[in-house]
mmCIF file of C-alpha atoms in Angstrom:
data_model
loop_
_atom_site.group_PDB
_atom_site.id
_atom_site.type_symbol
_atom_site.label_atom_id
_atom_site.label_comp_id
_atom_site.label_asym_id
_atom_site.label_seq_id
_atom_site.Cartn_x
_atom_site.Cartn_y
_atom_site.Cartn_z
ATOM 1 C CA MET A 26 98.890 104.968 161.676
ATOM 2 C CA LYS A 27 98.874 108.806 159.653
ATOM 3 C CA LEU A 28 102.173 106.912 158.062
ATOM 4 C CA TYR A 29 100.995 103.962 157.266
ATOM 5 C CA LEU A 30 97.254 105.467 155.230
ATOM 6 C CA LEU A 31 100.054 108.305 153.416
ATOM 7 C CA ALA A 32 102.076 105.248 152.195
ATOM 8 C CA THR A 33 99.008 103.569 151.096
ATOM 9 C CA LEU A 34 97.531 106.408 149.500
ATOM 10 C CA ILE A 35 100.707 107.105 147.595
ATOM 11 C CA ALA A 36 101.345 103.371 146.412
ATOM 12 C CA SER A 37 97.875 103.507 145.274
ATOM 13 C CA THR A 38 98.619 106.843 143.329
ATOM 14 C CA ALA A 39 101.332 105.416 141.472
ATOM 15 C CA LEU A 40 99.891 102.416 140.693
ATOM 16 C CA SER A 41 96.747 104.333 139.331
ATOM 17 C CA ALA A 42 99.264 106.345 136.805
ATOM 18 C CA CYS A 43 101.292 103.500 135.808
ATOM 19 C CA SER A 44 98.065 102.023 134.698
ATOM 20 C CA VAL A 45 97.473 104.937 132.532
ATOM 21 C CA PHE A 46 100.641 104.439 130.665
ATOM 22 C CA GLU A 47 100.240 101.490 129.701
ATOM 23 C CA LYS A 48 99.554 100.186 126.283
ATOM 24 C CA LYS A 49 96.435 98.298 125.784
ATOM 25 C CA ALA A 50 96.717 96.571 122.517
ATOM 26 C CA PRO A 51 93.338 95.332 120.745
ATOM 27 C CA ALA A 52 92.110 91.895 121.845
ATOM 28 C CA ALA A 53 91.837 90.690 118.222
ATOM 29 C CA GLU A 54 95.801 91.602 117.640
ATOM 30 C CA HIS A 55 96.532 88.704 120.619
ATOM 31 C CA ALA A 56 94.301 86.311 119.182
ATOM 32 C CA CYS A 57 96.247 83.311 117.376
ATOM 33 C CA LYS A 58 94.963 82.042 114.136
ATOM 34 C CA GLN A 59 93.991 78.603 114.213
ATOM 35 C CA THR A 60 95.700 76.683 112.046
ATOM 36 C CA THR A 61 96.440 72.950 110.546
ATOM 37 C CA LYS A 62 99.724 71.654 108.930
ATOM 38 C CA GLU A 63 97.504 70.865 105.667
ATOM 39 C CA GLU A 64 96.020 74.230 105.726
ATOM 40 C CA ILE A 65 99.689 75.546 105.685
ATOM 41 C CA ALA A 66 100.677 73.128 103.146
ATOM 42 C CA ALA A 67 98.239 73.929 100.656
ATOM 43 C CA LEU A 68 99.751 77.912 100.674
ATOM 44 C CA PHE A 69 102.418 76.153 98.558
ATOM 45 C CA ASP A 70 99.691 74.792 96.513
ATOM 46 C CA ARG A 71 98.530 78.597 96.151
ATOM 47 C CA TRP A 72 101.640 80.372 95.498
ATOM 48 C CA ASN A 73 102.355 77.218 92.739
ATOM 49 C CA ASN A 74 98.859 77.589 91.197
ATOM 50 C CA SER A 75 100.185 81.346 91.180
ATOM 51 C CA LEU A 76 102.806 80.712 88.940
ATOM 52 C CA LYS A 77 101.033 78.684 86.403
ATOM 53 C CA THR A 78 98.860 81.940 85.591
ATOM 54 C CA GLY A 79 101.779 83.459 84.326
ATOM 55 C CA ASP A 80 101.884 87.023 85.806
ATOM 56 C CA PRO A 81 104.059 87.951 88.299
ATOM 57 C CA LYS A 82 101.622 90.271 89.811
ATOM 58 C CA LYS A 83 99.360 87.318 90.548
ATOM 59 C CA VAL A 84 102.659 85.878 93.062
ATOM 60 C CA VAL A 85 103.587 88.501 94.188
ATOM 61 C CA GLU A 86 100.337 88.817 95.920
ATOM 62 C CA ASN A 87 101.380 85.944 97.965
ATOM 63 C CA TYR A 88 103.582 88.209 99.612
ATOM 64 C CA ALA A 89 103.368 90.329 102.891
ATOM 65 C CA GLU A 90 104.584 94.215 101.517
ATOM 66 C CA ASP A 91 107.272 94.028 104.121
ATOM 67 C CA GLY A 92 108.481 90.396 102.664
ATOM 68 C CA ILE A 93 111.484 89.606 101.620
ATOM 69 C CA LEU A 94 112.105 87.276 98.841
ATOM 70 C CA LEU A 95 115.569 85.312 98.546
ATOM 71 C CA PRO A 96 115.110 83.611 94.913
ATOM 72 C CA THR A 97 116.412 80.429 94.032
ATOM 73 C CA LEU A 98 117.732 82.230 90.128
ATOM 74 C CA SER A 99 118.958 85.379 91.384
ATOM 75 C CA ASN A 100 121.365 86.955 93.599
ATOM 76 C CA LYS A 101 119.916 89.651 94.694
ATOM 77 C CA PRO A 102 117.484 90.191 97.469
ATOM 78 C CA ARG A 103 113.777 91.041 96.735
ATOM 79 C CA LEU A 104 112.513 93.658 99.148
ATOM 80 C CA THR A 105 109.644 95.064 97.681
ATOM 81 C CA GLN A 106 106.628 94.302 95.991
ATOM 82 C CA ALA A 107 108.126 95.612 92.694
ATOM 83 C CA GLU A 108 111.479 93.882 93.095
ATOM 84 C CA LYS A 109 109.423 90.662 93.864
ATOM 85 C CA GLU A 110 107.177 91.084 90.697
ATOM 86 C CA ASP A 111 110.854 91.648 88.208
ATOM 87 C CA TYR A 112 111.925 88.341 89.264
ATOM 88 C CA PHE A 113 109.030 86.762 88.766
ATOM 89 C CA LYS A 114 108.653 88.430 85.464
ATOM 90 C CA HIS A 115 112.031 86.528 84.234
ATOM 91 C CA PHE A 116 111.159 82.980 86.221
ATOM 92 C CA LEU A 117 107.729 82.953 84.597
ATOM 93 C CA GLU A 118 109.243 82.586 81.326
ATOM 94 C CA LYS A 119 110.588 79.074 82.143
ATOM 95 C CA LYS A 120 106.722 78.375 82.775
ATOM 96 C CA PRO A 121 108.216 76.701 86.090
ATOM 97 C CA VAL A 122 106.119 73.833 87.838
ATOM 98 C CA GLY A 123 107.026 72.859 91.375
ATOM 99 C CA LYS A 124 106.219 70.230 93.254
ATOM 100 C CA ILE A 125 107.092 69.456 97.022
ATOM 101 C CA ASP A 126 109.505 66.364 97.497
ATOM 102 C CA MET A 127 109.232 66.816 101.363
ATOM 103 C CA ASN A 128 108.313 69.632 103.735
ATOM 104 C CA HIS A 129 108.506 70.050 107.662
ATOM 105 C CA ILE A 130 105.475 72.380 108.657
ATOM 106 C CA ARG A 131 105.675 74.136 112.104
ATOM 107 C CA ILE A 132 102.783 76.421 113.469
ATOM 108 C CA GLY A 133 103.226 79.271 115.892
ATOM 109 C CA CYS A 134 100.628 82.056 117.172
ATOM 110 C CA ASN A 135 100.040 83.598 113.657
ATOM 111 C CA ILE A 136 102.769 82.622 111.977
ATOM 112 C CA ALA A 137 104.270 79.559 110.390
ATOM 113 C CA LYS A 138 106.991 77.967 108.358
ATOM 114 C CA ASP A 139 107.067 75.526 105.517
ATOM 115 C CA ASN A 140 110.574 74.124 105.120
ATOM 116 C CA GLY A 141 111.917 71.178 102.907
ATOM 117 C CA LEU A 142 112.584 70.297 99.043
ATOM 118 C CA TYR A 143 111.122 71.073 95.976
ATOM 119 C CA THR A 144 111.301 70.433 92.520
ATOM 120 C CA PHE A 145 110.531 72.859 89.703
ATOM 121 C CA THR A 146 110.037 71.116 86.140
ATOM 122 C CA PHE A 147 110.508 74.069 83.454
ATOM 123 C CA ALA A 148 108.681 73.865 79.697
ATOM 124 C CA ASP A 149 111.780 73.066 78.328
ATOM 125 C CA GLY A 150 111.646 69.773 80.216
ATOM 126 C CA SER A 151 114.577 70.179 82.749
ATOM 127 C CA SER A 152 114.365 70.469 86.262
ATOM 128 C CA ALA A 153 115.942 72.155 89.318
ATOM 129 C CA PRO A 154 115.773 70.671 92.902
ATOM 130 C CA GLY A 155 115.855 73.300 95.482
ATOM 131 C CA ARG A 156 115.831 74.112 99.215
ATOM 132 C CA TYR A 157 112.754 75.857 99.921
ATOM 133 C CA THR A 158 111.945 77.693 103.594
ATOM 134 C CA PHE A 159 108.825 79.813 103.335
ATOM 135 C CA THR A 160 107.419 81.550 106.648
ATOM 136 C CA TYR A 161 104.015 82.759 106.826
ATOM 137 C CA LYS A 162 102.305 85.226 108.753
ATOM 138 C CA TRP A 163 98.505 85.654 109.323
ATOM 139 C CA ASP A 164 97.336 89.338 108.530
ATOM 140 C CA GLY A 165 93.771 89.003 110.099
ATOM 141 C CA ASN A 166 92.621 88.011 107.242
ATOM 142 C CA LYS A 167 94.706 85.376 105.004
ATOM 143 C CA TRP A 168 97.960 84.121 105.408
ATOM 144 C CA LEU A 169 101.172 85.878 103.389
ATOM 145 C CA ILE A 170 104.456 84.903 102.714
ATOM 146 C CA SER A 171 106.695 87.026 104.713
ATOM 147 C CA SER A 172 109.878 85.069 103.996
ATOM 148 C CA HIS A 173 110.764 83.065 100.990
ATOM 149 C CA HIS A 174 114.351 81.368 100.630
ATOM 150 C CA SER A 175 115.096 79.213 97.827
ATOM 151 C CA SER A 176 118.503 77.657 96.889
ATOM 152 C CA LEU A 177 119.700 74.663 94.399
ATOM 153 C CA MET A 178 120.837 71.705 95.776
ATOM 154 C CA PRO A 179 124.445 71.787 96.431
ATOM 155 C CA GLU A 180 125.173 68.283 95.399
ATOM 156 C CA LYS A 181 124.945 67.890 91.236
ATOM 157 C CA THR A 182 122.543 65.179 90.029
ATOM 158 C CA THR A 183 123.873 62.617 87.367
ATOM 159 C CA GLY A 184 122.493 60.775 84.304
ATOM 160 C CA ALA A 185 119.476 60.525 82.539
ATOM 161 C CA LYS A 186 117.654 58.914 86.019
ATOM 162 C CA GLY A 187 118.954 61.828 88.010
ATOM 163 C CA LYS A 188 120.618 59.830 91.101
ATOM 164 C CA SER A 189 122.469 61.606 92.987
ATOM 165 C CA LYS A 190 126.087 61.913 93.593
ATOM 166 C CA LYS A 191 127.208 60.425 96.807
ATOM 167 C CA HIS A 192 129.583 61.663 98.802
#
């Protein structure tokens, strides 16, 4: 009987000690932001509207501090806010306006992905069709872009009507 009591005492002491070292995260950290595909789709509109301001700082406000931008018209990954601002300073000179051609949105706990195709039209009348991925994270206040990848479509369009080549 003494052995059983001693084993029980040791086990309960060990379990109590483990709970002292267990890191407790605040409940808010684990709460998932409820959202919809429409809300996530509207984040592109927010970003596109910031492009229309012509102010690179306004565009960069959409990005998380630790976010990455892999831009359409530059080979250099942009990791810092200053690097993103530099990219948009030059990109905005073309006065781009984006339009979603198709998208596919997936939602998780405090993250969302918007992948698809978009076309930029520029002030000179030229356009650039591309593929994109926006990954968003909820910072407790608003959705921010944590990753943005954009690339030109690999198949060139031909003619004034913009019909794609068939391969």
